[in-house]
Coordinates of C-alpha atoms in Angstrom, one line a residue:
M1 CA -20.8 97.9 96.0
K2 CA -18.3 99.1 98.7
S3 CA -14.7 98.4 98.2
K4 CA -12.7 96.1 100.6
H5 CA -10.7 99.2 101.7
T6 CA -13.8 100.9 102.8
L7 CA -15.0 97.9 104.8
F8 CA -11.6 97.5 106.4
L9 CA -11.2 101.1 107.5
P10 CA -13.6 101.0 110.5
V11 CA -11.9 97.8 111.7
I12 CA -8.5 99.5 111.5
L13 CA -9.8 102.5 113.4
L14 CA -11.4 100.4 116.0
A15 CA -8.1 98.4 116.5
F16 CA -6.2 101.7 116.8
Q17 CA -8.7 103.1 119.4
T18 CA -8.6 99.9 121.4
T19 CA -4.8 100.1 121.5
I20 CA -4.9 103.6 122.8
L21 CA -7.6 102.9 125.4
A22 CA -5.6 99.8 126.6
Q23 CA -2.7 102.0 127.6
P24 CA -3.0 102.7 131.3
T25 CA -2.8 106.4 132.3
P26 CA -0.3 107.5 135.0
E27 CA -3.2 108.1 137.3
A28 CA -4.5 104.6 136.8
L29 CA -1.1 103.1 137.5
L30 CA -0.7 105.3 140.6
S31 CA -4.1 103.9 141.9
Q32 CA -2.8 100.3 141.4
L33 CA 0.0 100.8 143.9
P34 CA -0.6 99.6 147.5
G35 CA -1.5 102.2 150.1
I36 CA 1.2 103.5 152.4
P37 CA 1.3 101.0 155.3
T38 CA 1.3 101.5 159.0
V39 CA 4.5 99.7 159.5
N40 CA 4.4 96.7 161.9
C41 CA 8.1 96.5 162.9
T42 CA 7.8 92.8 163.8
A43 CA 5.6 91.8 160.8
D44 CA 6.1 88.6 159.0
R45 CA 8.5 88.8 156.1
S46 CA 5.7 87.5 153.7
E47 CA 3.7 90.7 154.4
I48 CA 6.6 92.8 153.1
D49 CA 7.2 90.6 150.2
Q50 CA 3.6 90.8 149.1
F51 CA 3.8 94.6 149.4
S52 CA 7.0 94.8 147.4
D53 CA 5.7 92.4 144.7
Q54 CA 2.6 94.6 144.1
I55 CA 4.8 97.6 143.6
S56 CA 7.2 95.8 141.3
A57 CA 4.3 94.6 139.1
V58 CA 3.2 98.2 138.6
Q59 CA 6.7 99.3 137.8
A60 CA 7.0 96.5 135.3
V61 CA 3.9 97.9 133.5
I62 CA 5.4 101.4 133.6
Q63 CA 8.7 100.1 132.1
E64 CA 6.8 98.4 129.3
Q65 CA 4.9 101.5 128.5
V66 CA 8.0 103.7 128.5
E67 CA 9.9 101.3 126.3
R68 CA 6.9 101.2 123.9
I69 CA 6.8 105.1 123.8
H70 CA 10.6 105.3 123.1
A71 CA 10.3 102.7 120.3
T72 CA 7.5 104.7 118.7
V73 CA 9.3 108.0 119.0
Q74 CA 12.4 106.5 117.5
T75 CA 10.4 105.2 114.6
Q76 CA 8.8 108.6 114.0
L77 CA 12.0 110.6 114.3
N78 CA 13.1 110.6 110.6
P79 CA 15.5 113.5 109.9
S80 CA 14.6 113.4 106.3
K81 CA 10.9 114.3 107.1
V82 CA 11.7 117.2 109.4
K83 CA 10.8 120.4 107.6
M84 CA 12.4 123.8 108.0
P85 CA 10.1 126.1 110.0
T86 CA 7.9 128.5 108.0
N87 CA 6.2 131.6 109.1
V88 CA 8.8 132.1 111.8
M89 CA 7.7 135.7 112.4
A90 CA 4.1 134.8 112.6
N91 CA 4.8 132.0 115.1
A92 CA 7.2 134.0 117.2
E93 CA 4.6 135.4 119.6
K94 CA 3.0 132.0 120.1
M95 CA 6.4 130.4 120.7
M96 CA 7.3 133.1 123.3
A97 CA 4.0 132.4 125.1
L98 CA 4.6 128.7 125.1
S99 CA 8.2 129.2 126.3
K100 CA 6.9 131.3 129.2
E101 CA 4.2 128.7 130.1
Q102 CA 6.8 125.9 129.9
A103 CA 9.1 127.8 132.3
E104 CA 6.3 128.4 134.8
L105 CA 5.3 124.7 134.7
N106 CA 8.9 123.6 135.2
E107 CA 9.3 126.1 138.1
R108 CA 6.1 124.9 139.8
I109 CA 7.1 121.2 139.5
M110 CA 10.6 121.9 140.7
E111 CA 9.3 123.9 143.7
R112 CA 6.9 121.2 144.8
M113 CA 9.5 118.4 144.4
N114 CA 12.1 120.4 146.3
R115 CA 9.6 120.5 149.2
V116 CA 9.4 116.7 149.1
S117 CA 13.2 116.5 149.1
E118 CA 13.4 118.7 152.1
I119 CA 10.9 116.5 154.0
F120 CA 13.0 113.4 153.3
K121 CA 16.1 115.2 154.2
A122 CA 14.6 116.1 157.6
V123 CA 13.9 112.4 158.2
E124 CA 17.4 111.5 157.2
D125 CA 18.8 114.0 159.6
R126 CA 16.7 112.6 162.4
D127 CA 17.8 109.1 161.4
T128 CA 21.4 110.1 161.8
I129 CA 20.8 111.3 165.3
E130 CA 18.7 108.3 166.4
T131 CA 21.2 105.8 164.8
R132 CA 24.0 107.2 167.0
I133 CA 21.8 107.0 170.1
L134 CA 20.9 103.4 169.2
A135 CA 24.5 102.5 168.6
K136 CA 25.5 103.8 172.1
K137 CA 22.8 101.6 173.6
T138 CA 23.6 98.5 171.7
E139 CA 27.4 98.6 171.8
P140 CA 27.7 97.3 175.5
L141 CA 25.1 94.7 174.8
E142 CA 26.9 93.4 171.7
K143 CA 30.0 92.8 173.8
Q144 CA 27.9 90.3 175.9
L145 CA 27.0 88.2 172.8
C146 CA 28.6 84.8 172.9
S147 CA 29.3 82.6 169.8
G148 CA 31.0 79.3 169.6
V149 CA 31.6 77.4 172.9
C150 CA 29.9 79.3 175.8
T151 CA 29.3 78.5 179.4
K152 CA 25.7 78.2 180.6
E153 CA 26.0 81.7 182.2
E154 CA 27.6 83.2 179.1
A155 CA 24.8 81.7 176.9
A156 CA 22.1 83.1 179.2
R157 CA 23.7 86.5 179.3
S158 CA 24.1 86.4 175.5
D159 CA 20.5 85.5 175.0
A160 CA 19.3 88.3 177.2
A161 CA 21.5 90.8 175.4
E162 CA 20.3 89.6 172.0
K163 CA 16.7 90.0 173.1
K164 CA 17.4 93.5 174.4
I165 CA 19.1 94.5 171.2
H166 CA 16.1 93.4 169.3
E167 CA 13.8 95.4 171.6
L168 CA 15.9 98.5 171.1
N169 CA 15.8 98.1 167.3
V170 CA 12.1 97.7 167.4
Q171 CA 11.8 100.9 169.4
Y172 CA 14.0 102.6 166.8
C173 CA 11.8 101.3 164.0
Q174 CA 8.6 102.4 165.9
M175 CA 10.1 105.9 166.2
M176 CA 11.4 106.3 162.6
S177 CA 8.8 104.4 160.5
P178 CA 6.0 106.9 161.1
L179 CA 8.3 109.8 160.1
H180 CA 9.4 108.0 157.0
T181 CA 5.9 106.9 155.9
E182 CA 4.6 110.5 156.5
A183 CA 7.3 111.7 154.1
I184 CA 6.1 109.1 151.6
S185 CA 2.5 110.3 152.1
Q186 CA 3.6 113.9 151.4
Y187 CA 5.3 112.6 148.3
L188 CA 2.1 110.9 147.1
T189 CA 0.1 114.0 147.6
T190 CA 2.6 116.0 145.6
V191 CA 2.7 113.5 142.7
K192 CA -1.1 113.4 142.5
S193 CA -1.3 117.2 142.3
L194 CA 1.5 117.4 139.7
L195 CA 0.3 114.9 137.2
P196 CA -1.9 117.5 135.4
D197 CA 1.2 119.8 135.3
Y198 CA 3.3 117.0 133.8
R199 CA 0.7 116.3 131.1
R200 CA 0.3 120.1 130.4
L201 CA 4.1 120.4 130.1
S202 CA 4.1 117.7 127.4
I203 CA 1.3 119.4 125.6
V204 CA 3.1 122.7 125.6
Q205 CA 6.3 121.0 124.4
N206 CA 4.4 119.4 121.6
K207 CA 2.8 122.7 120.6
F208 CA 6.2 124.2 120.5
A209 CA 7.5 121.4 118.3
G210 CA 4.4 121.7 116.1
L211 CA 5.2 125.4 115.4
Q212 CA 8.7 124.2 114.4
Q213 CA 7.1 121.6 112.2
M214 CA 8.8 118.8 114.1
G215 CA 5.7 116.8 114.9
Q216 CA 4.7 115.4 118.3
L217 CA 7.9 114.5 120.1
V218 CA 6.8 114.1 123.7
P219 CA 3.9 111.7 124.5
E220 CA 1.6 113.3 127.1
T221 CA 2.0 110.4 129.5
L222 CA 5.8 110.0 129.5
S223 CA 6.6 112.5 132.3
G224 CA 3.7 111.2 134.3
Y225 CA 4.9 107.6 134.0
A226 CA 8.4 108.7 135.2
A227 CA 6.8 110.6 138.2
V228 CA 4.8 107.5 139.2
D229 CA 7.7 105.2 138.8
E230 CA 9.9 107.4 141.1
Y231 CA 7.2 107.5 143.7
A232 CA 6.8 103.7 143.5
S233 CA 10.6 103.4 144.2
A234 CA 10.1 105.6 147.3
L235 CA 7.1 103.5 148.4
L236 CA 9.3 100.4 148.2
T237 CA 11.3 101.8 151.1
A238 CA 8.2 102.0 153.5
Y239 CA 9.5 99.1 155.5
K240 CA 13.0 100.5 155.6
Y241 CA 13.2 100.3 159.4
W242 CA 11.5 96.9 159.7
V243 CA 13.1 94.5 162.2
G244 CA 11.1 91.3 162.1
K245 CA 10.3 88.9 164.8
F246 CA 12.8 87.9 167.5
N247 CA 14.1 84.4 166.8
Q248 CA 16.0 82.9 169.7

């Protein structure tokens, strides 16, 4: 007759496997984010809210996963269980190879992310120039705005100036939004290409820790979650230049 322990074992293993499979991968979470929009500078606010809510929902899942990982790592990090490394000389060559691979991965990730930063910096520089041009155009119009008690002529002139200011801001949005969303698109391409590198970097770090008999300290998905979360934050700015409809 089989013992109860033997009967329970498959159930325990199944529950463990189900928990692992239920954890979304960084790739899966990235695919759940909305696509990069073609910004309508006068879109209804509800369109932007729906876009933002979808991103926030994914970021909430990422935060939950990261907190779970940190809690698990803290539970496993017991100084009394850490052993002094053995066979240091035998492992030295392996550790050197792992250190080299880790440095190469870090360098590749940094190089690709620096390119993305440069793209966004170029958009910011263009934004600075266009903002000054916009300010010069709107400054005389702003002086025509009337608040409080206005004559009929002043009110008409104010309404016309307000409408023109809105038109200028829409033109500014139409100029800058494609540049900004293209930068976000380049960011997305980079994140997709780097997720395998982030995972490999964690594997290398874990192998290094294993040779030092420190156990698995870096879950393979952690860096990927961080990369997707940072991209999601950038995606949230897609409607950065949005103006909205003209309300008179």
